[in-house]
XYZ file of C-alpha atoms in Angstrom:
698
model
C -23.100 -27.084 31.930
C -20.305 -26.988 29.357
C -18.314 -23.906 30.268
C -15.701 -24.059 27.470
C -18.093 -22.374 25.050
C -17.978 -19.232 27.237
C -14.174 -18.918 27.033
C -14.358 -16.605 24.011
C -16.742 -14.251 25.799
C -14.496 -14.246 28.861
C -11.399 -13.505 26.722
C -13.002 -10.440 25.168
C -14.069 -9.142 28.582
C -10.685 -9.907 30.158
C -8.790 -8.008 27.441
C -10.534 -4.786 28.435
C -9.724 -5.296 32.107
C -6.073 -6.116 31.328
C -5.685 -2.877 29.385
C -7.252 -0.954 32.280
C -4.951 -2.668 34.813
C -1.741 -2.005 32.899
C -2.489 1.641 32.241
C -3.690 2.045 35.835
C -0.526 0.542 37.364
C 1.665 2.844 35.255
C -0.524 5.783 36.286
C -0.004 4.868 39.964
C 3.751 4.943 39.486
C 3.689 8.228 37.620
C 1.091 10.156 39.627
C 1.130 8.357 42.975
C -1.527 6.339 44.816
C -5.035 7.771 44.641
C -8.289 6.441 46.050
C -10.131 6.849 42.744
C -7.470 4.964 40.796
C -7.298 2.153 43.356
C -11.070 1.709 43.259
C -11.032 1.339 39.460
C -8.174 -1.188 39.655
C -9.946 -3.153 42.370
C -13.097 -3.345 40.255
C -11.134 -4.770 37.322
C -9.259 -7.373 39.413
C -12.431 -8.385 41.238
C -14.339 -8.839 37.959
C -11.446 -10.813 36.452
C -11.366 -13.089 39.483
C -15.086 -13.740 39.453
C -15.362 -14.266 35.688
C -12.351 -16.619 35.647
C -13.903 -18.748 38.371
C -17.136 -18.936 36.394
C -15.304 -20.571 33.441
C -13.081 -22.769 35.665
C -9.832 -20.842 35.025
C -8.685 -21.391 38.604
C -5.033 -20.346 38.172
C -6.011 -17.107 36.487
C -8.536 -16.389 39.231
C -5.844 -17.062 41.838
C -3.478 -14.483 40.334
C -6.283 -11.924 40.115
C -7.134 -12.668 43.774
C -3.526 -11.995 44.884
C -3.484 -8.733 42.880
C -6.712 -7.733 44.581
C -5.104 -8.361 48.007
C -2.167 -6.106 47.130
C -4.452 -3.299 45.960
C -6.530 -3.564 49.148
C -3.297 -3.393 51.146
C -2.362 -0.172 49.333
C -5.827 1.166 49.992
C -5.740 0.573 53.764
C -2.040 1.412 54.174
C -0.849 -2.124 54.968
C 1.110 -2.460 51.692
C 4.110 -0.227 50.943
C 4.097 1.314 47.471
C 7.261 1.026 45.307
C 8.392 0.665 41.709
C 9.300 -2.966 42.464
C 5.673 -3.571 43.417
C 4.571 -2.115 40.074
C 7.005 -4.527 38.378
C 5.304 -7.430 40.137
C 1.809 -6.273 39.221
C 2.785 -5.808 35.568
C 4.348 -9.281 35.471
C 1.101 -10.613 36.914
C -0.847 -9.053 34.023
C 1.542 -10.807 31.618
C 0.804 -14.085 33.371
C -2.943 -13.518 33.091
C -2.549 -12.747 29.396
C -0.561 -15.943 28.863
C -3.185 -17.964 30.755
C -5.836 -16.433 28.498
C -3.851 -17.579 25.467
C -3.492 -21.033 27.034
C -7.253 -21.242 27.584
C -8.054 -20.089 24.071
C -5.530 -22.467 22.484
C -6.673 -25.385 24.636
C -3.207 -25.881 26.131
C 0.294 -25.911 24.700
C 1.402 -22.628 26.326
C 3.526 -22.925 29.466
C 3.004 -20.400 32.260
C 5.014 -20.525 35.515
C 2.153 -19.531 37.793
C 3.976 -20.470 41.035
C 6.724 -17.923 40.356
C 4.172 -15.166 39.791
C 2.158 -16.060 42.916
C 5.332 -16.060 45.044
C 6.269 -12.653 43.672
C 2.802 -11.302 44.476
C 3.087 -12.566 48.039
C 6.584 -11.130 48.576
C 6.001 -7.851 46.711
C 9.122 -8.246 44.535
C 10.436 -10.539 41.846
C 13.993 -11.725 41.347
C 15.674 -10.489 38.176
C 16.412 -13.982 36.892
C 12.802 -14.987 37.486
C 11.484 -11.905 35.734
C 13.155 -13.049 32.532
C 11.413 -16.432 32.478
C 8.083 -16.119 34.241
C 5.854 -15.765 31.136
C 6.102 -15.113 27.437
C 3.572 -12.357 26.761
C 3.212 -12.956 23.031
C -0.566 -13.218 23.134
C -2.220 -10.281 21.375
C -5.837 -11.328 21.487
C -7.566 -13.026 18.600
C -10.491 -10.639 18.763
C -8.284 -7.588 18.494
C -6.344 -8.983 15.551
C -9.290 -10.071 13.422
C -11.942 -7.461 14.154
C -12.454 -3.784 14.841
C -14.918 -2.124 17.152
C -17.455 0.332 15.893
C -19.763 2.604 17.817
C -23.478 1.757 17.845
C -24.167 5.169 16.324
C -21.917 4.446 13.337
C -23.510 1.054 12.766
C -27.025 2.535 13.009
C -26.139 5.163 10.419
C -24.732 2.494 8.128
C -27.814 0.278 8.465
C -30.171 3.201 7.824
C -28.253 4.277 4.753
C -28.211 0.745 3.399
C -32.013 0.625 3.809
C -32.303 3.773 1.710
C -30.089 2.236 -0.967
C -32.300 -0.850 -1.109
C -35.375 1.345 -1.534
C -33.666 3.247 -4.338
C -32.723 -0.018 -5.992
C -36.376 -1.133 -5.936
C -37.433 2.223 -7.392
C -34.946 1.834 -10.228
C -36.302 -1.671 -10.897
C -39.804 -0.183 -11.186
C -38.496 2.481 -13.563
C -36.948 -0.250 -15.676
C -40.299 -2.033 -15.934
C -41.935 1.222 -16.998
C -39.322 1.719 -19.700
C -39.955 -1.841 -20.892
C -43.680 -1.108 -21.129
C -42.968 2.033 -23.135
C -40.730 0.016 -25.423
C -43.654 -2.311 -26.115
C -45.788 0.739 -26.834
C -43.146 1.926 -29.251
C -43.295 -1.390 -31.073
C -47.077 -1.074 -31.304
C -46.884 2.514 -32.533
C -44.308 1.614 -35.102
C -46.565 -1.126 -36.455
C -49.437 1.314 -36.827
C -47.319 4.310 -37.763
C -49.285 5.033 -40.916
C -52.596 5.306 -39.080
C -51.254 6.913 -35.870
C -51.451 10.632 -35.618
C -48.659 13.039 -34.744
C -50.199 13.586 -31.301
C -49.712 9.937 -30.324
C -46.013 10.025 -31.142
C -45.614 13.343 -29.374
C -47.283 11.954 -26.244
C -45.075 8.880 -26.324
C -41.941 11.007 -26.718
C -42.965 13.177 -23.775
C -43.618 10.132 -21.572
C -40.305 8.564 -22.511
C -38.403 11.801 -21.822
C -40.041 12.139 -18.420
C -39.180 8.580 -17.525
C -35.576 9.042 -18.569
C -35.316 12.118 -16.358
C -36.836 10.198 -13.428
C -34.449 7.329 -13.979
C -31.455 9.686 -14.067
C -32.594 11.313 -10.812
C -32.942 7.906 -9.160
C -29.537 6.858 -10.424
C -27.885 9.974 -9.032
C -29.627 9.499 -5.693
C -28.457 5.906 -5.521
C -24.937 7.048 -6.336
C -24.956 9.587 -3.509
C -26.249 7.005 -1.051
C -23.748 4.385 -2.165
C -20.910 6.893 -1.764
C -22.136 7.789 1.717
C -22.328 4.123 2.736
C -18.863 3.535 1.325
C -17.403 6.437 3.296
C -19.093 5.256 6.495
C -17.869 1.722 5.879
C -14.337 3.018 5.393
C -14.619 4.784 8.749
C -15.085 1.381 10.364
C -11.508 0.586 9.310
C -10.221 3.531 11.316
C -8.811 2.955 14.770
C -7.428 5.472 17.277
C -3.670 5.807 17.655
C -4.134 4.583 21.237
C -4.621 1.103 19.753
C -0.851 0.834 19.269
C 0.457 3.330 21.825
C -1.267 1.857 24.893
C 1.473 -0.734 25.255
C 4.355 1.690 24.705
C 4.465 3.188 28.182
C 5.068 -0.216 29.751
C 7.905 -1.195 27.398
C 9.563 2.248 27.565
C 9.378 2.188 31.361
C 11.137 -1.183 31.430
C 13.819 -0.021 28.994
C 14.501 3.164 30.972
C 14.811 1.189 34.240
C 17.202 -1.290 32.615
C 19.355 1.600 31.342
C 19.206 3.352 34.749
C 17.528 6.396 33.221
C 14.479 8.413 34.196
C 12.001 9.291 31.465
C 8.615 10.996 31.367
C 6.689 9.747 28.345
C 3.799 11.939 27.169
C 1.291 10.990 24.469
C -0.936 13.631 22.886
C -3.602 13.029 20.245
C -4.283 9.372 21.012
C -7.806 9.797 19.605
C -6.475 10.573 16.112
C -7.768 7.793 13.827
C -5.824 5.935 11.136
C -6.424 2.944 8.917
C -5.655 -0.231 10.873
C -3.170 -1.358 8.183
C -1.249 1.888 8.644
C -1.304 1.380 12.404
C 0.182 -2.094 11.956
C 2.950 -0.645 9.776
C 3.864 2.305 12.003
C 3.815 0.465 15.328
C 7.381 -0.909 14.875
C 8.420 2.480 13.473
C 7.277 4.346 16.572
C 8.664 1.694 18.910
C 12.110 1.815 17.271
C 12.161 5.610 17.356
C 11.107 5.744 21.012
C 13.585 3.054 22.065
C 16.291 4.910 20.182
C 15.367 8.153 21.938
C 15.800 6.518 25.347
C 18.966 4.612 24.474
C 20.778 7.221 22.355
C 19.043 10.484 23.159
C 18.145 10.793 26.832
C 21.199 11.207 29.068
C 21.783 9.510 32.424
C 20.299 11.419 35.416
C 23.671 12.613 36.756
C 24.681 13.840 33.289
C 21.428 15.757 32.893
C 21.871 17.404 36.297
C 25.413 18.422 35.319
C 24.018 19.948 32.104
C 21.393 21.899 34.097
C 18.586 19.772 32.657
C 15.749 18.164 34.635
C 16.813 14.831 36.119
C 14.135 12.991 34.146
C 14.199 13.252 30.381
C 11.026 13.935 28.432
C 9.788 12.170 25.300
C 6.611 13.412 23.624
C 4.562 11.660 20.963
C 2.098 14.106 19.422
C -0.439 13.220 16.700
C -2.716 15.603 14.818
C -4.738 15.871 11.624
C -3.178 17.796 8.743
C -5.680 17.981 5.881
C -6.184 14.465 4.544
C -2.972 13.351 6.247
C -1.918 12.530 9.800
C 1.199 14.054 11.332
C 2.946 12.259 14.192
C 5.873 13.999 15.873
C 8.255 12.283 18.305
C 10.395 14.731 20.301
C 12.974 14.254 23.032
C 15.048 16.716 25.081
C 18.180 14.572 24.976
C 21.653 15.091 23.624
C 20.657 15.341 19.948
C 22.484 13.929 16.935
C 26.153 14.743 16.357
C 26.717 15.303 12.593
C 30.492 14.889 12.889
C 30.157 11.554 14.663
C 27.675 10.385 12.032
C 30.056 11.471 9.256
C 32.987 9.561 10.691
C 30.842 6.473 11.313
C 29.495 6.555 7.746
C 33.029 6.706 6.351
C 34.244 3.985 8.715
C 31.421 1.648 7.719
C 31.886 2.309 4.008
C 28.532 4.016 3.534
C 30.181 7.208 2.254
C 33.570 8.168 0.928
C 35.562 10.793 2.821
C 34.959 13.323 0.036
C 31.222 12.658 -0.144
C 30.861 12.921 3.629
C 32.727 16.214 3.729
C 30.502 17.637 0.989
C 27.230 16.876 2.783
C 25.509 19.464 4.936
C 24.768 18.726 8.599
C 21.030 18.591 7.817
C 21.621 15.936 5.159
C 24.147 13.926 7.200
C 21.749 13.177 10.058
C 19.490 11.243 7.654
C 22.260 8.630 7.379
C 21.042 7.127 10.666
C 18.178 5.618 8.643
C 20.520 3.677 6.342
C 20.476 -0.143 6.750
C 23.321 -1.348 8.943
C 24.114 2.099 10.351
C 24.910 2.392 14.068
C 27.192 4.733 15.992
C 27.573 2.221 18.824
C 30.995 0.608 19.167
C 29.629 -2.228 21.301
C 26.555 -4.403 20.946
C 23.743 -4.473 23.503
C 20.213 -5.864 23.467
C 19.013 -2.481 22.237
C 21.747 -0.966 20.063
C 24.813 -1.679 18.023
C 23.385 -4.378 15.786
C 22.854 -2.115 12.793
C 19.139 -2.905 12.871
C 16.524 -0.371 13.856
C 15.945 3.000 12.261
C 16.088 1.618 8.715
C 12.667 0.120 9.526
C 11.338 3.699 9.540
C 12.030 4.125 5.830
C 10.930 0.614 4.897
C 7.574 0.775 6.684
C 6.778 4.345 5.661
C 7.432 3.428 2.028
C 4.976 0.582 2.479
C 2.158 2.949 3.544
C 3.125 5.823 1.202
C 4.296 7.998 4.089
C 7.068 10.559 4.443
C 9.241 11.886 7.259
C 11.535 14.749 8.229
C 14.250 14.763 10.884
C 15.476 17.735 12.916
C 18.095 17.712 15.633
C 20.155 20.185 17.659
C 23.221 18.956 19.481
C 22.704 19.143 23.238
C 19.041 20.188 22.886
C 17.142 17.248 21.421
C 15.752 15.532 18.341
C 12.415 15.635 16.518
C 11.136 13.128 13.954
C 7.951 14.077 12.082
C 6.003 11.369 10.248
C 3.432 12.304 7.606
C 0.937 9.528 6.849
C -2.255 9.110 4.836
C -5.242 8.522 7.114
C -6.320 5.557 4.987
C -4.645 3.101 2.660
C -7.979 1.865 1.344
C -8.790 4.721 -1.065
C -6.900 7.587 -2.696
C -6.888 9.683 -5.875
C -4.594 8.178 -8.476
C -3.328 9.134 -11.937
C -3.722 6.325 -14.475
C -0.866 5.986 -16.953
C -0.168 3.571 -19.794
C 3.239 2.059 -20.395
C 4.002 -0.768 -22.828
C 0.336 -1.656 -23.099
C -0.206 -1.912 -19.313
C -2.112 0.486 -17.059
C -0.494 1.633 -13.796
C -1.704 3.921 -10.992
C 0.399 6.656 -9.353
C -0.843 8.250 -6.086
C -1.629 11.852 -6.952
C 0.195 13.380 -3.969
C 3.563 12.338 -5.462
C 2.919 14.066 -8.816
C 4.263 17.593 -9.262
C 3.401 18.085 -12.925
C 2.808 16.280 -16.228
C 5.030 17.526 -19.069
C 4.625 17.143 -22.840
C 8.071 17.454 -24.382
C 9.857 16.856 -27.669
C 12.658 14.268 -27.801
C 14.911 17.220 -28.597
C 14.113 18.621 -25.122
C 16.094 15.756 -23.542
C 19.434 17.216 -22.461
C 22.578 15.722 -20.947
C 24.124 17.230 -17.828
C 26.930 15.693 -15.778
C 26.512 12.322 -17.468
C 22.716 12.126 -16.945
C 19.785 12.903 -19.185
C 17.536 15.641 -17.804
C 14.596 17.840 -18.721
C 14.204 21.441 -17.628
C 11.308 22.567 -15.417
C 11.033 26.114 -14.035
C 14.752 26.632 -14.521
C 15.733 23.423 -12.689
C 17.177 20.245 -14.184
C 15.074 17.141 -13.489
C 16.765 13.717 -13.930
C 14.875 11.750 -16.592
C 14.075 8.045 -16.377
C 11.917 5.587 -18.295
C 9.175 3.666 -16.454
C 9.492 0.703 -18.820
C 13.238 0.459 -18.153
C 12.878 0.834 -14.390
C 10.275 -1.947 -14.410
C 12.628 -4.015 -16.597
C 9.983 -4.617 -19.227
C 11.041 -6.322 -22.443
C 9.499 -3.662 -24.629
C 11.374 -0.376 -24.375
C 9.450 2.847 -24.546
C 8.411 3.788 -28.073
C 9.353 7.410 -28.523
C 6.919 9.553 -30.512
C 7.048 13.170 -31.649
C 5.688 14.276 -28.261
C 6.687 12.527 -25.031
C 4.760 12.342 -21.746
C 6.827 12.871 -18.595
C 5.545 12.561 -15.015
C 7.446 14.801 -12.611
C 7.466 13.033 -9.218
C 8.544 14.360 -5.827
C 9.619 12.199 -2.880
C 11.463 13.302 0.283
C 12.823 16.482 -1.258
C 13.970 14.670 -4.412
C 12.502 15.069 -7.903
C 12.654 12.871 -11.008
C 10.994 12.802 -14.414
C 9.441 9.536 -15.540
C 8.744 8.804 -19.192
C 5.422 6.982 -19.862
C 3.413 6.313 -23.028
C 0.388 8.398 -22.027
C -1.750 9.538 -19.099
C -5.349 8.297 -18.797
C -6.762 10.706 -16.204
C -7.457 10.838 -12.469
C -9.664 8.352 -10.635
C -10.649 7.495 -7.087
C -8.809 4.238 -6.426
C -9.850 1.502 -4.015
C -6.723 -0.356 -2.890
C -6.651 -4.154 -3.075
C -4.000 -6.324 -1.449
C -1.624 -8.104 -3.825
C -2.027 -11.357 -1.890
C 0.603 -13.586 -0.355
C 1.943 -14.749 -3.732
C 2.785 -11.218 -4.916
C 3.356 -9.560 -1.535
C 7.100 -9.124 -2.157
C 6.665 -7.837 -5.723
C 9.071 -4.943 -6.195
C 7.911 -1.533 -7.443
C 4.237 -2.115 -6.557
C 2.351 -1.492 -3.319
C -1.059 -2.864 -4.260
C -3.635 -3.234 -7.002
C -7.032 -1.864 -7.935
C -9.955 -2.475 -10.265
C -10.642 0.331 -12.730
C -14.113 1.491 -13.768
C -14.447 -0.912 -16.690
C -13.343 -3.873 -14.548
C -9.714 -3.877 -15.696
C -7.115 -4.647 -12.985
C -4.194 -2.254 -12.536
C -1.098 -2.224 -10.336
C -0.400 0.663 -7.950
C 3.172 1.907 -8.313
C 5.408 2.247 -5.260
C 7.037 5.636 -5.878
C 9.600 4.973 -3.135
C 10.822 1.854 -4.974
C 11.091 3.794 -8.238
C 13.236 6.491 -6.633
C 15.519 3.822 -5.214
C 15.785 2.071 -8.584
C 16.494 5.335 -10.422
C 19.499 5.967 -8.161
C 21.076 2.525 -8.425
C 20.215 1.418 -11.978
C 21.911 2.459 -15.188
C 19.254 3.618 -17.663
C 19.757 3.307 -21.404
C 20.028 6.767 -22.999
C 16.535 7.855 -23.983
C 17.618 10.226 -26.721
C 19.599 7.433 -28.357
C 16.500 5.241 -28.046
C 14.530 7.878 -29.891
C 17.014 7.948 -32.756
C 16.980 4.149 -32.936
C 13.182 4.101 -33.002
C 13.189 6.650 -35.811
C 15.330 4.306 -37.876
C 13.019 1.405 -37.087
C 10.047 3.425 -38.183
C 11.611 3.806 -41.637
C 11.858 -0.008 -42.040
C 8.216 -0.632 -41.073
C 5.863 -1.903 -38.376
C 4.949 -5.609 -38.507
C 2.175 -7.572 -36.767
C 3.185 -11.199 -36.048
C 0.244 -13.552 -35.328
C 0.888 -17.076 -34.036
C -0.436 -19.133 -31.128
C 2.963 -20.844 -30.715
C 5.230 -18.863 -28.404
C 8.306 -20.441 -30.005
C 7.337 -19.438 -33.550
C 6.238 -15.903 -32.785
C 9.310 -15.272 -30.591
C 11.614 -16.497 -33.357
C 9.903 -14.372 -36.002
C 9.851 -11.364 -33.684
C 13.589 -11.633 -32.956
C 14.456 -12.029 -36.652
C 12.502 -8.931 -37.616
C 13.615 -6.771 -34.684
C 17.249 -7.650 -35.318
C 16.781 -6.133 -38.754
C 15.270 -2.923 -37.381
C 11.581 -3.679 -37.885
C 9.178 -2.692 -35.153
C 7.231 -5.814 -34.153
C 3.956 -6.299 -32.269
C 2.828 -9.866 -31.508
C -0.677 -11.344 -31.243
C -1.542 -14.788 -29.865
C -4.743 -15.355 -31.890
C -6.824 -13.997 -34.732
C -9.063 -12.113 -32.316
C -6.024 -10.610 -30.593
C -4.687 -9.560 -33.993
C -7.921 -7.709 -34.811
C -7.671 -5.887 -31.480
C -4.088 -4.893 -32.309
C -5.178 -3.660 -35.739
C -7.894 -1.563 -34.098
C -5.340 -0.021 -31.735
C -2.722 0.998 -34.302
C -1.521 0.934 -37.892
C 0.869 -1.613 -39.422
C 2.824 -1.966 -42.648
C 2.594 -5.768 -42.872
C 1.119 -8.832 -41.131
C 2.745 -12.264 -40.713
C 0.222 -14.959 -39.711
C 0.021 -18.665 -38.906
C -2.958 -20.673 -40.221
C -3.926 -23.210 -37.551
C -4.944 -21.134 -34.523
C -7.820 -21.628 -32.036
C -11.033 -19.710 -32.663
C -10.038 -18.173 -36.007
C -7.696 -19.547 -38.667
C -5.126 -17.453 -40.468
C -7.177 -17.732 -43.652
C -10.242 -16.346 -41.867
C -8.153 -13.570 -40.325
C -6.751 -12.614 -43.730
C -10.263 -12.420 -45.190
C -11.366 -10.105 -42.356
C -8.297 -7.929 -42.938
C -9.261 -7.608 -46.609
C -12.852 -6.687 -45.682
C -11.784 -3.787 -43.430
C -11.476 -0.413 -45.083
C -8.394 0.603 -43.078
C -6.464 -2.663 -43.730
C -7.758 -3.545 -47.200
C -4.305 -3.050 -48.743
C -2.243 -4.411 -45.823
C 0.302 -6.987 -47.117
C -0.116 -10.443 -45.509
C 2.432 -13.276 -45.330
C 1.214 -16.754 -44.362
C 3.846 -18.787 -42.434
C 2.523 -22.308 -41.769
C 3.377 -25.994 -41.707
C 0.528 -26.735 -44.184
C 2.408 -27.413 -47.435
C -0.232 -28.760 -49.857
C -1.155 -26.934 -53.049
C -4.762 -26.768 -51.841
C -3.692 -24.877 -48.722
C -1.536 -22.510 -50.785
C -4.536 -21.831 -53.014
C -6.722 -21.100 -49.957
C -4.121 -18.630 -48.713
C -4.043 -16.786 -52.014
C -7.846 -16.763 -52.261
C -8.062 -15.324 -48.723
C -5.893 -12.431 -49.880
C -2.336 -13.276 -48.747
C 0.539 -11.941 -50.870
C 3.048 -14.643 -49.825
C 3.000 -18.217 -48.469
C 6.021 -19.628 -46.576
C 6.142 -23.242 -45.341
C 7.693 -23.709 -41.892
C 9.375 -26.974 -42.880
C 11.584 -25.164 -45.399
C 11.640 -21.943 -43.397
C 14.743 -19.819 -43.814
C 15.438 -16.509 -42.122
C 16.581 -14.880 -45.344
C 13.408 -15.858 -47.193
C 11.195 -14.184 -44.567
C 13.292 -11.014 -44.511
C 13.404 -10.728 -48.315
C 9.653 -11.248 -48.540
C 8.920 -8.667 -45.832
C 11.217 -6.089 -47.410
C 9.754 -6.676 -50.873
C 6.146 -6.314 -49.724
C 6.770 -3.260 -47.533
C 8.715 -1.573 -50.302
């Protein structure tokens, strides 16, 4: 019998037993040896041993067998319990995990089994051996690529999908009925002169009834589809315990290395979050907890001298808060010292002496989240490298989260994280800027203002707008995104007022397009590092749109110099007096050259890459003149000019043909199509184009 095909099944089973063993060993150390706990641990080791033997993983079975001997010794009193023994048992679980990875990979992973077996026999492991016995990097393929769902949830999903399929078949039947009625309509129309009024009335009544039935079916299908979608989204949710189960082990090791005693308490492990959010906050929580042990919790003798319990306490508490999740990490350590943080910030060049002195204590403590900030004067494996708490801001920005920090010197510190429960769907406000549609998460939006350009004020060197008596710094979305086309200021401007971590800015956009439930799509590996955007979505009509990262915009607004918006308005007003020109050419070189020539002379220019694109641009707005090439794919410039002349709204629009076709026949075709001027590219001169444009617009 080929046993290798059963390795995957064994791995999935073994992962559950490993989790039970690790948590059980830590429970033994914290709560002491109990018969119930030992029995559960013995069952897991015994099952591991037997299953490993079944798939010929002899070394793994041997380690499980030695662990089983130790647990039996504890049970009958022959084995002395100690923290060193727990160290050995935990190292043994690491070895089993590495052997699982070796089996799944088919080799290539080195595991020093002899060292682990010797440690299990002796009941202790040398410090130098503990550093090299295994490399527990294996995380389990099954856990990384799949999620577990309860049978009840899956049954509900399957049942609901069955109902949707039935509704779909009903709608198909309704469609056939409507087709039959359409045929009846054709027949009635053909015999309209001989048909009586009653026949038409009956047909109208039947059609109306069918339409009502179809609408009812459509609504029912919509409700069912929404229900299935919500239940499917729930399958993405995982309990917080998914990431916190491993914390107790790592925090225990860190505390022992630092010669500190810590009680770690987790509350709300059953709170569920999107698995992508869990992946993002795992390093956040780990950094914060490590920092609490290293910087916050005092040494046992210091705590006794301060009349504190010998063992420090760190609590991680999660709870639901509306549609958000709140996670609080608290410690009863020494707290943050604002004066020490001030002096460190000045010393490291993060703040000037004057700026540091002007900051409140509540604001100063947030400096610990700045990149490169550390109050340590010497470097250890844990602290002093200037790397750590800045990951809190970076990862929370990634998942659209927020945080607050509170600390009292000598009492302790509390960090509160506020996270969306899911990154897969949210309510977003669609906005248009420079012809593109963007999505802003609704929870960042305070208000949408409609202002006049004259409402833009200048205070302390910055342009602002007033809202409820407060001055809001004003920025332009197009400038922050570094788009080529600056915002076109109209008589009324649209300003989004955004709030982020107790800061507020106004953002100028072209227009708002309404709220919509947004399903988040990943940007993909090619665009993963794209600044200012956290994802993408598909709008109702199938149009893609980028989701704006509000955190990135706030950062850009603080570091980037924005061109004065009021001055932009005045400049645009002058441009409007010269005229608005549509340039149509499939050559990027030609249309860019013509665009630059016209814009330099204060004309507003919109470009189109084809005749069809030009018609779309004409539908979207009004122009004073059109400049067009002739030879373009799909529709020539002559054909475009004829269509312009046929339209009621553009019948009198001046048209200039700019082409390389120089024959008299081509010139005659241009005039017959309706062009007012014909310029040959071979003898093209900037002055000729400008004079012609000015003459025709005038």
